[in-house]
PDB file of C-alpha atoms in Angstrom:
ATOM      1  CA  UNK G   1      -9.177 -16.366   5.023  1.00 90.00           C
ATOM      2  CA  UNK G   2      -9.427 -13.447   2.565  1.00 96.00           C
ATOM      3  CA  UNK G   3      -5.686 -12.169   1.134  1.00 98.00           C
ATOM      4  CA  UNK G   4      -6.091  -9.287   2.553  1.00 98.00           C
ATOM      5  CA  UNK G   5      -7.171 -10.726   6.257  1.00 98.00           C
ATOM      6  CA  UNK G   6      -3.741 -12.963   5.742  1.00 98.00           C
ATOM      7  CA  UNK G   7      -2.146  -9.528   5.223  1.00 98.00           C
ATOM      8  CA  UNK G   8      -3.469  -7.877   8.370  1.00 98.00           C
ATOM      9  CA  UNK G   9      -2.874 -11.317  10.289  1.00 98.00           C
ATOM     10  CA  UNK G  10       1.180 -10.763   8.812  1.00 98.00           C
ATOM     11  CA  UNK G  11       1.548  -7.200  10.980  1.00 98.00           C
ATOM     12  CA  UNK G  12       0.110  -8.505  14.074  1.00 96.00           C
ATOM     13  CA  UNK G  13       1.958  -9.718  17.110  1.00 94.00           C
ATOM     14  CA  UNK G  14       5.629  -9.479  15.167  1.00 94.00           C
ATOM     15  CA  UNK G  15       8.703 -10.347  17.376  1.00 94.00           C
ATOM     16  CA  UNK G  16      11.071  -7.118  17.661  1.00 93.00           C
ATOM     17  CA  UNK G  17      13.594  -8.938  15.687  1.00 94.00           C
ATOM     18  CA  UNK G  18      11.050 -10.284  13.472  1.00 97.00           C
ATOM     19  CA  UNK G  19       9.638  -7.616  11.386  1.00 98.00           C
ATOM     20  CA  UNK G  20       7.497  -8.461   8.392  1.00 98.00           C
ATOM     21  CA  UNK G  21       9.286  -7.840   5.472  1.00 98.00           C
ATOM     22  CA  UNK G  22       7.801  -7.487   1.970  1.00 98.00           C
ATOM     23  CA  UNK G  23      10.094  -6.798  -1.124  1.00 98.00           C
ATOM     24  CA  UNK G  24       9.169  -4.799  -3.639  1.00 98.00           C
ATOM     25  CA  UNK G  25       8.587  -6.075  -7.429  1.00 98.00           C
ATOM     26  CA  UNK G  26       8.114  -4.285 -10.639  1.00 98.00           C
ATOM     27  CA  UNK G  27       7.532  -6.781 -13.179  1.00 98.00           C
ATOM     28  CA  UNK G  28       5.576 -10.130 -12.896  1.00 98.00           C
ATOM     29  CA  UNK G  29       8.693 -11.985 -13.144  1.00 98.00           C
ATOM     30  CA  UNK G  30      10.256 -10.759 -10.258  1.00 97.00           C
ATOM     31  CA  UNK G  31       6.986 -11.279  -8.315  1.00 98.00           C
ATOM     32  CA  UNK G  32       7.574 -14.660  -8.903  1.00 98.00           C
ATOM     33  CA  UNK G  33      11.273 -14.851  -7.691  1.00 98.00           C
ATOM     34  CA  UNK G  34      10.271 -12.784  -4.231  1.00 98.00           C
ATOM     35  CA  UNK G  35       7.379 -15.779  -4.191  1.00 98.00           C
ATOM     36  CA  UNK G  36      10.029 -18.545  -4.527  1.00 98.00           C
ATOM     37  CA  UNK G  37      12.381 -17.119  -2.590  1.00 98.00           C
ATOM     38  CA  UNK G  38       9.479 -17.806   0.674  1.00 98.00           C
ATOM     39  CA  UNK G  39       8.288 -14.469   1.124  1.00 98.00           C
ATOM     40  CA  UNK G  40       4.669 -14.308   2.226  1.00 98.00           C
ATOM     41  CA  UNK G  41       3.601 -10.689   1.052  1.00 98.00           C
ATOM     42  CA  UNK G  42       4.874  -8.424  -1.600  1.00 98.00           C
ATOM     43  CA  UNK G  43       4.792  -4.454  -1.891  1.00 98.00           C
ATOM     44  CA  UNK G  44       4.972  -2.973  -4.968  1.00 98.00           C
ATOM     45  CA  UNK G  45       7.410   0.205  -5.658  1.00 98.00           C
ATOM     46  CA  UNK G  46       6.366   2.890  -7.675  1.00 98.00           C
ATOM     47  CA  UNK G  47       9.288   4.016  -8.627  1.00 97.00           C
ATOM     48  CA  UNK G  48      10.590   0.462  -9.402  1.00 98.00           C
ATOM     49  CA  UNK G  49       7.854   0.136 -11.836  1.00 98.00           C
ATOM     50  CA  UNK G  50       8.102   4.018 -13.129  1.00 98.00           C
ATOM     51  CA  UNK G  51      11.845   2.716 -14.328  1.00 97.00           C
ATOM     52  CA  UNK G  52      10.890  -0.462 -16.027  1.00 97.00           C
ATOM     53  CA  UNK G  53       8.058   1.018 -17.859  1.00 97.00           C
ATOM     54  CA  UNK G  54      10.352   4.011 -19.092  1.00 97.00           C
ATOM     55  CA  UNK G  55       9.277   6.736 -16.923  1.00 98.00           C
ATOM     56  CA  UNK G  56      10.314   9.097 -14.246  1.00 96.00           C
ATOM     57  CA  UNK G  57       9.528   8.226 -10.834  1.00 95.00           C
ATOM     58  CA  UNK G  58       6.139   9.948 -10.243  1.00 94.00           C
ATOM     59  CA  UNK G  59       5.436  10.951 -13.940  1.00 96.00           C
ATOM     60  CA  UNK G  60       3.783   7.525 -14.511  1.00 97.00           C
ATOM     61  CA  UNK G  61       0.350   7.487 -15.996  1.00 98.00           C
ATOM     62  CA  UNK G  62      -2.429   5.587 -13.501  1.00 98.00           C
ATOM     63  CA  UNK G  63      -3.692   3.495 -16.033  1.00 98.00           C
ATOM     64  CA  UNK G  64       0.029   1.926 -16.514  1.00 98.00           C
ATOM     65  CA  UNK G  65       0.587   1.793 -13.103  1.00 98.00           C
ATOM     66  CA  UNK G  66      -2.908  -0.234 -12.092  1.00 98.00           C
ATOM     67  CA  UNK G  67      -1.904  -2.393 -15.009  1.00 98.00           C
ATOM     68  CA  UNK G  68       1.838  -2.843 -13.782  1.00 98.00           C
ATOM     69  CA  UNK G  69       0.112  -4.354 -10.693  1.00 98.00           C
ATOM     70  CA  UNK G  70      -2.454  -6.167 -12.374  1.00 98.00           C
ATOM     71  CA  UNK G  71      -0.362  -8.025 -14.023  1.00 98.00           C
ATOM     72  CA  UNK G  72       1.996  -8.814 -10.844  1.00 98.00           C
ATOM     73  CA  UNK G  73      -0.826  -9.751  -8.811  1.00 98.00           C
ATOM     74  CA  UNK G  74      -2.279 -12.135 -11.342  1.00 98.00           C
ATOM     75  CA  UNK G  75       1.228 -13.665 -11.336  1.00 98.00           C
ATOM     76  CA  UNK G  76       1.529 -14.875  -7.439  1.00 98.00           C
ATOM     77  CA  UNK G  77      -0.548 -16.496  -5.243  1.00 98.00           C
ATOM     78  CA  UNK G  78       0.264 -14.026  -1.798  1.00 98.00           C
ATOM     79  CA  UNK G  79      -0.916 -10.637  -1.141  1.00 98.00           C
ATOM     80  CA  UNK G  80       0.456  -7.725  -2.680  1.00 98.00           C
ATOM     81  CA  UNK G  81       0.030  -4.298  -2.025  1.00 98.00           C
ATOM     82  CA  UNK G  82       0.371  -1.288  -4.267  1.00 98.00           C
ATOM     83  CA  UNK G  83       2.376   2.008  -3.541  1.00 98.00           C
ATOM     84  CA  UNK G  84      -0.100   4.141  -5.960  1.00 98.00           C
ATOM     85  CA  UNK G  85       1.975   7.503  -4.722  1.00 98.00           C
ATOM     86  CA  UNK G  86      -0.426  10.352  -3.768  1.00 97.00           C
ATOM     87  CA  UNK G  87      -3.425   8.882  -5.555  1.00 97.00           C
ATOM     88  CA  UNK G  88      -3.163  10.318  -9.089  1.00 97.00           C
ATOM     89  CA  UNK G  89      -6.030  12.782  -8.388  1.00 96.00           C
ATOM     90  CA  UNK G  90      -8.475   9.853  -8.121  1.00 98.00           C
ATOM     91  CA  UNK G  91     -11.941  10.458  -6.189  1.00 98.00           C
ATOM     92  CA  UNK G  92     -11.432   8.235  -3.316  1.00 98.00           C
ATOM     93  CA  UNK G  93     -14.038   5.642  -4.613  1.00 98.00           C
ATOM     94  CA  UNK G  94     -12.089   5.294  -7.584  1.00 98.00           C
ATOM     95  CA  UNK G  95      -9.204   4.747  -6.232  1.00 98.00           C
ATOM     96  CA  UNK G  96     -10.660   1.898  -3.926  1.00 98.00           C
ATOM     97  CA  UNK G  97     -11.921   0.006  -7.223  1.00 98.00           C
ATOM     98  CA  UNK G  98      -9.064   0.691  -9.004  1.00 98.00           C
ATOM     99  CA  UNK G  99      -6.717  -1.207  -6.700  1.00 98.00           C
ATOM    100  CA  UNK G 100      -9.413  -3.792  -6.156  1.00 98.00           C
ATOM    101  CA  UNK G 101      -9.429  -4.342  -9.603  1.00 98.00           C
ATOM    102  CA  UNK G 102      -5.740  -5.029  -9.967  1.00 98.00           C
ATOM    103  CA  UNK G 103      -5.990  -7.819  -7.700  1.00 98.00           C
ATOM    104  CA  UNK G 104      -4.278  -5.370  -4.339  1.00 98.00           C
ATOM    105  CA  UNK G 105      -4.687  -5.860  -0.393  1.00 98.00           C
ATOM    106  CA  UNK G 106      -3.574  -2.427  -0.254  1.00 98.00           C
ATOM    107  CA  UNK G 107      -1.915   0.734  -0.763  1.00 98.00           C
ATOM    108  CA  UNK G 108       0.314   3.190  -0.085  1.00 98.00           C
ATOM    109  CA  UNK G 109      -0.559   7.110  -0.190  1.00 98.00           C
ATOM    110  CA  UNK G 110       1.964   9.674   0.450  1.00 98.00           C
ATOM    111  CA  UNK G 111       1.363  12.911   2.002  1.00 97.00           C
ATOM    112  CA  UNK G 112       3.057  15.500  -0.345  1.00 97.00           C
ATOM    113  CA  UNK G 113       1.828  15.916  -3.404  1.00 93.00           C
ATOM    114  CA  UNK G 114       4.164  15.808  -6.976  1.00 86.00           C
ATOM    115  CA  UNK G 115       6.345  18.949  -6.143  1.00 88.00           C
ATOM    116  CA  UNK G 116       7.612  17.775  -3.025  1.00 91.00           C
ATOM    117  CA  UNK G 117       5.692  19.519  -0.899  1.00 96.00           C
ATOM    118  CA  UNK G 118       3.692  18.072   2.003  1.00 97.00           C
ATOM    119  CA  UNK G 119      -0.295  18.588   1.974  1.00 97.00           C
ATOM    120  CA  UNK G 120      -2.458  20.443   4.958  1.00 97.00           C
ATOM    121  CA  UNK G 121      -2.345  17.475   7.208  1.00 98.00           C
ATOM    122  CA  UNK G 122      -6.039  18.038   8.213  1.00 98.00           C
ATOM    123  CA  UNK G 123      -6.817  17.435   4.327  1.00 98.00           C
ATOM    124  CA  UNK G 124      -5.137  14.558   3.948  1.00 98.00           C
ATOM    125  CA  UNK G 125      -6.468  12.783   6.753  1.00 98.00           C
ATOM    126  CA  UNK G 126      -9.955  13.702   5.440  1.00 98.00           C
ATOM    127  CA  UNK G 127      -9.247  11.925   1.703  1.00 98.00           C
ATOM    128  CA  UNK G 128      -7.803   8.962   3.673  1.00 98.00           C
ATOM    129  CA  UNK G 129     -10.772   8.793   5.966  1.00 98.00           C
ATOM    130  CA  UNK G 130     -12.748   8.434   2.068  1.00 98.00           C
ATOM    131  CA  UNK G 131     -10.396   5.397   1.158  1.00 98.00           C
ATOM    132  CA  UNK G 132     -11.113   4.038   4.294  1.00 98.00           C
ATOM    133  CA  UNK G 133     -14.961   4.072   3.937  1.00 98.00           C
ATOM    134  CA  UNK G 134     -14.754   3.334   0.235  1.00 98.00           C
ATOM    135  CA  UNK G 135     -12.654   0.083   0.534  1.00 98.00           C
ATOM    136  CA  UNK G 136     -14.062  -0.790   4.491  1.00 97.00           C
ATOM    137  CA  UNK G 137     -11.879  -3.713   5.539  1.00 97.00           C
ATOM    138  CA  UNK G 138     -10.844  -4.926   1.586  1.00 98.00           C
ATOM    139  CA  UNK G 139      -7.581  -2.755   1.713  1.00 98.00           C
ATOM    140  CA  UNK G 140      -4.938  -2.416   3.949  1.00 98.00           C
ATOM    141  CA  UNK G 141      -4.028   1.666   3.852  1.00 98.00           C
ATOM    142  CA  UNK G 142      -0.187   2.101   4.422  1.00 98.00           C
ATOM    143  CA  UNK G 143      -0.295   5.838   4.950  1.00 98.00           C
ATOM    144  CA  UNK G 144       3.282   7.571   4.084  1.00 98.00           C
ATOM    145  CA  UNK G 145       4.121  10.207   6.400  1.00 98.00           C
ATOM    146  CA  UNK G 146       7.080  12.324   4.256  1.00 98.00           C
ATOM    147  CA  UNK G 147       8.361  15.099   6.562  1.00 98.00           C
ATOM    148  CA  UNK G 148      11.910  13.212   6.863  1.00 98.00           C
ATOM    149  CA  UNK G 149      12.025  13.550   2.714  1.00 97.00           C
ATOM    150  CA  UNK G 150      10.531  16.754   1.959  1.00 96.00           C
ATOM    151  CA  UNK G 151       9.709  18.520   5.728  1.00 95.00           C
ATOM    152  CA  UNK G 152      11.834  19.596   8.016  1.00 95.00           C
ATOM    153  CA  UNK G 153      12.568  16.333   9.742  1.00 97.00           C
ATOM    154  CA  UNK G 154      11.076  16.933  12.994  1.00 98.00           C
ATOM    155  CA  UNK G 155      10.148  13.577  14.934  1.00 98.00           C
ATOM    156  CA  UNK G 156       7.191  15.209  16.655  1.00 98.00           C
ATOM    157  CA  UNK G 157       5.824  16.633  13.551  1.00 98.00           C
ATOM    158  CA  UNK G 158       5.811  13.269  12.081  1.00 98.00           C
ATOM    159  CA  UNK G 159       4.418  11.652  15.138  1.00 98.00           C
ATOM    160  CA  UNK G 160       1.306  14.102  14.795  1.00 98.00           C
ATOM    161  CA  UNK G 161       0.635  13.730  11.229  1.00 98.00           C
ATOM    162  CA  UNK G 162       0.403  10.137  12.040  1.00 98.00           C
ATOM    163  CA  UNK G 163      -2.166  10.439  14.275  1.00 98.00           C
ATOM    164  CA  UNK G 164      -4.350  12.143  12.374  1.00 98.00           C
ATOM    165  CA  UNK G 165      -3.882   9.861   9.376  1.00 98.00           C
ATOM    166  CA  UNK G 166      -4.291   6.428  12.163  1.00 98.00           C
ATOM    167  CA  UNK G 167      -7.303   8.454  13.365  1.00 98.00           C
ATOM    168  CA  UNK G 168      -8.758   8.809   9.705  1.00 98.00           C
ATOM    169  CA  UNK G 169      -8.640   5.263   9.592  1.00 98.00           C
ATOM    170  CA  UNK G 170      -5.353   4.335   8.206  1.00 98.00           C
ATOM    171  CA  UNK G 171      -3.491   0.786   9.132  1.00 98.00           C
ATOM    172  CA  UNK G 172       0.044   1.716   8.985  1.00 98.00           C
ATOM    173  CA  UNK G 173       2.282   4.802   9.003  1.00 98.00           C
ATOM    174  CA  UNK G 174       5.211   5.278   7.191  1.00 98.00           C
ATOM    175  CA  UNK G 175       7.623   7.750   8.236  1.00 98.00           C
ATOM    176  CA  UNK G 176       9.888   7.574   5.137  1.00 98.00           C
ATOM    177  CA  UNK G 177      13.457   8.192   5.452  1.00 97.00           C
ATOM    178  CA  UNK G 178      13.230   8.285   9.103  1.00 98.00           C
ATOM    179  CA  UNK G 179      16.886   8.179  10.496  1.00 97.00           C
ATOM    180  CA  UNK G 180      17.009   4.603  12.236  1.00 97.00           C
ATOM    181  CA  UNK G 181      18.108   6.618  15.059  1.00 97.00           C
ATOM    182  CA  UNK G 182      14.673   7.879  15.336  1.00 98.00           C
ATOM    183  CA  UNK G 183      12.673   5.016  14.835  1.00 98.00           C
ATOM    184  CA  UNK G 184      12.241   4.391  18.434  1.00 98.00           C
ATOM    185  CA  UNK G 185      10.273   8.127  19.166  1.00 98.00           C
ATOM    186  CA  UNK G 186       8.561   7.135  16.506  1.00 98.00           C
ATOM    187  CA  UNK G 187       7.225   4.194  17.858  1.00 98.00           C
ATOM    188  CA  UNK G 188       6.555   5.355  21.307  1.00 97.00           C
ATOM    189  CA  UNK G 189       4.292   7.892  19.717  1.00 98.00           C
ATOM    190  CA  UNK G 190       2.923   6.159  16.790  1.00 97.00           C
ATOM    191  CA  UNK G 191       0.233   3.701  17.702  1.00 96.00           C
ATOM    192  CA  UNK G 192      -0.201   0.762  15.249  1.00 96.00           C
ATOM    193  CA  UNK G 193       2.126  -0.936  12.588  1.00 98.00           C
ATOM    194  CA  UNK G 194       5.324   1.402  11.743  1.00 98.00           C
ATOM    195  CA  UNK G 195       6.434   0.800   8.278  1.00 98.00           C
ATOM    196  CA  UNK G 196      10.568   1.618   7.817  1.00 98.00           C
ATOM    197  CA  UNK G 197      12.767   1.553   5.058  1.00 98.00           C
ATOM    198  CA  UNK G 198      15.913  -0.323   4.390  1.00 97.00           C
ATOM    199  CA  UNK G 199      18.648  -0.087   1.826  1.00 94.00           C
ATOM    200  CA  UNK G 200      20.021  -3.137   0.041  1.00 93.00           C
ATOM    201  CA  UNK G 201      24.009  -1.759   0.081  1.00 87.00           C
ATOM    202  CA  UNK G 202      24.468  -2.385   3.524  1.00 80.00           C
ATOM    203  CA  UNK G 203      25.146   0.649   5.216  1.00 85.00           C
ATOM    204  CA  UNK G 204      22.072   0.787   7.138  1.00 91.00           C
ATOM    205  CA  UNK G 205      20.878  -1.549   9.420  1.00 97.00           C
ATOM    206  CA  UNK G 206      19.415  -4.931   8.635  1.00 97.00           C
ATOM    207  CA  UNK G 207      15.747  -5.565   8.403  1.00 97.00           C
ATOM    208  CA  UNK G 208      15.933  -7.122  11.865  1.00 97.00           C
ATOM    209  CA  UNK G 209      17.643  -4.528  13.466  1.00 97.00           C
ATOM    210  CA  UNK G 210      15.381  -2.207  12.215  1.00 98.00           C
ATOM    211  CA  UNK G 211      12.618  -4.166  13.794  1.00 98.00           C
ATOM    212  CA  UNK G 212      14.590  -4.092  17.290  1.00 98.00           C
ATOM    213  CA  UNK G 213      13.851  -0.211  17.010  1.00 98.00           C
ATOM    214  CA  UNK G 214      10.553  -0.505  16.430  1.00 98.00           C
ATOM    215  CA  UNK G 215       9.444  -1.186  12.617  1.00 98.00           C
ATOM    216  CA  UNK G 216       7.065  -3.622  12.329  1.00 98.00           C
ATOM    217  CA  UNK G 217       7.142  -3.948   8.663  1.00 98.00           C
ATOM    218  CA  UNK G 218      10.417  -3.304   6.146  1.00 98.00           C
ATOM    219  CA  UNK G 219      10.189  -1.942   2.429  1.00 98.00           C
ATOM    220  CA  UNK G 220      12.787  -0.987   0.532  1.00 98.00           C
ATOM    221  CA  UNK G 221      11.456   0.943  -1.988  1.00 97.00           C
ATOM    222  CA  UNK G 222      12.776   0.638  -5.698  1.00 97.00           C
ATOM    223  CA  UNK G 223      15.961  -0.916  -4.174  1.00 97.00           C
ATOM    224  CA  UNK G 224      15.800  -4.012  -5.514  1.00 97.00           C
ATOM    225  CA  UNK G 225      15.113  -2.844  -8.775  1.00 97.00           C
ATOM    226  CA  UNK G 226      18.164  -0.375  -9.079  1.00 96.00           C
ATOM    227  CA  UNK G 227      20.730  -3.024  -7.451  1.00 96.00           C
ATOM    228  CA  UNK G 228      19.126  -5.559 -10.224  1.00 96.00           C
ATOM    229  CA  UNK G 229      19.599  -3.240 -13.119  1.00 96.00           C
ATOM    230  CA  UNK G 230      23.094  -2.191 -11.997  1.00 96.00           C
ATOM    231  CA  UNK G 231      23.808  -5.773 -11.852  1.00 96.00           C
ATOM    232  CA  UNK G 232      22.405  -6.209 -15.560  1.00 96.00           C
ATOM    233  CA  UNK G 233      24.700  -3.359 -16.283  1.00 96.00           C
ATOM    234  CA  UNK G 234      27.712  -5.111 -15.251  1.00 96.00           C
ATOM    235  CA  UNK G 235      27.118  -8.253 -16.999  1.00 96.00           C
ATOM    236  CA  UNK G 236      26.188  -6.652 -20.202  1.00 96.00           C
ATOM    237  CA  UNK G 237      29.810  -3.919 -19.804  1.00 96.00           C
ATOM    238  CA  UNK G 238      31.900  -7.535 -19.140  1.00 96.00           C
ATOM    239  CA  UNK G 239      30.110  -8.808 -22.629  1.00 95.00           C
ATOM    240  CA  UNK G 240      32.007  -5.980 -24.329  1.00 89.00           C
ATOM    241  CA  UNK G 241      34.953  -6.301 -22.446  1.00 74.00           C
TER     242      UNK G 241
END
């Protein structure tokens, strides 16, 4: 079995309480601690990896960011798949070798584009429809639905953007930001794997709860990355004293 055949195998016929959860590393060396830890798939953040290579979230360059997961993927021996934000202006067949090339089972694309604004749906699911026939059944397309970060937060909205982008081809939605509240609309009119985000600080509910309202996968974005540095922070503030 290919990596990315054990990756679609990992989303298929999850428990409720047992959602497939994939951390997210920036570095190599992290990789390697998710790895350890027993986790069986890995999803890179972007802007985890923006941080540790000194940028902005969004503002890194492509090149950086396919070498950022280059160099995690050559570091573990499970899948990983790549959040490569809205594409970086890529011609879908580019894009497709690009990831390949990194050593990636996947990707995530978000539908706004770098100002925050969300893109004509229709056009959208037209560029993912190219990923999908550029990488046929060599990536896994996570396909990030943003209208609870930068629309107007309206369930049904979401619900319909995802069907055009599951229509176009796409493996997974990702309603980002989605209340937890919601998550069960969403998954009543979402067909496929739902991808949901949870927070590390423990004010929102746990990765199996999450699944009990309908996620079947969990990322948590660049959250591991922040609570690590803040951690680094407190060590290095106690060295001064």
């Amino acid at each position: 079995m290919s990596k990315v055949e054990e990756f679609r195998a990992l989303h298929v016929r999850r428990a409720p309480a047992d959602p497939l959860v994939l951390p997210g590393p920036w570095d190599a060396a992290g990789a390697r601690v998710f790895v350890a830890a027993g986790f069986p798939a890995l999803a890179t953040p972007s802007a985890g990896v923006a941080a540790s290579l000194g940028y902005e979230d969004g503002a890194t360059p492509a090149g950086e960011m396919f070498a950022a997961v280059a160099r995690i993927t050559r570091a573990v021996d499970v899948p990983v798949s790549a959040d490569v934000e809205g594409g970086y202006g890529l011609a879908p067949k580019e894009l497709v070798e690009r990831l390949l090339e990194a050593g990636a089972v996947g990707c995530n694309l978000e539908d706004s584009d770098d100002g925050g604004v969300l893109k004509d749906r229709h056009a959208h699911a037209e560029y993912l429809a190219e990923v999908r026939s550029a990488a046929a059944d060599r990536l896994f397309v996570n396909a990030r639905v943003d209208v609870f970060l930068h629309g107007d937060g309206d369930p049904e909205r979401a619900i319909e953007r995802a069907a055009s982008y599951v229509a176009a081809g796409a493996d997974c939605v990702y309603p980002i930001m989605a209340p937890p509240a919601v998550l069960p609309l969403l998954r009543s009119g979402i067909q496929g794997p739902l991808n949901a985000l949870a927070r590390l600080d423990g004010d929102g509910p746990s990765p199996a709860a999450l699944g009990e309202l309908g996620a079947t996968r969990i990322t948590f974005g660049p959250g591991f990355q922040r609570r690590a540095y803040a951690a680094l922070g407190e060590i290095a503030r106690g060295l001064r004293g």
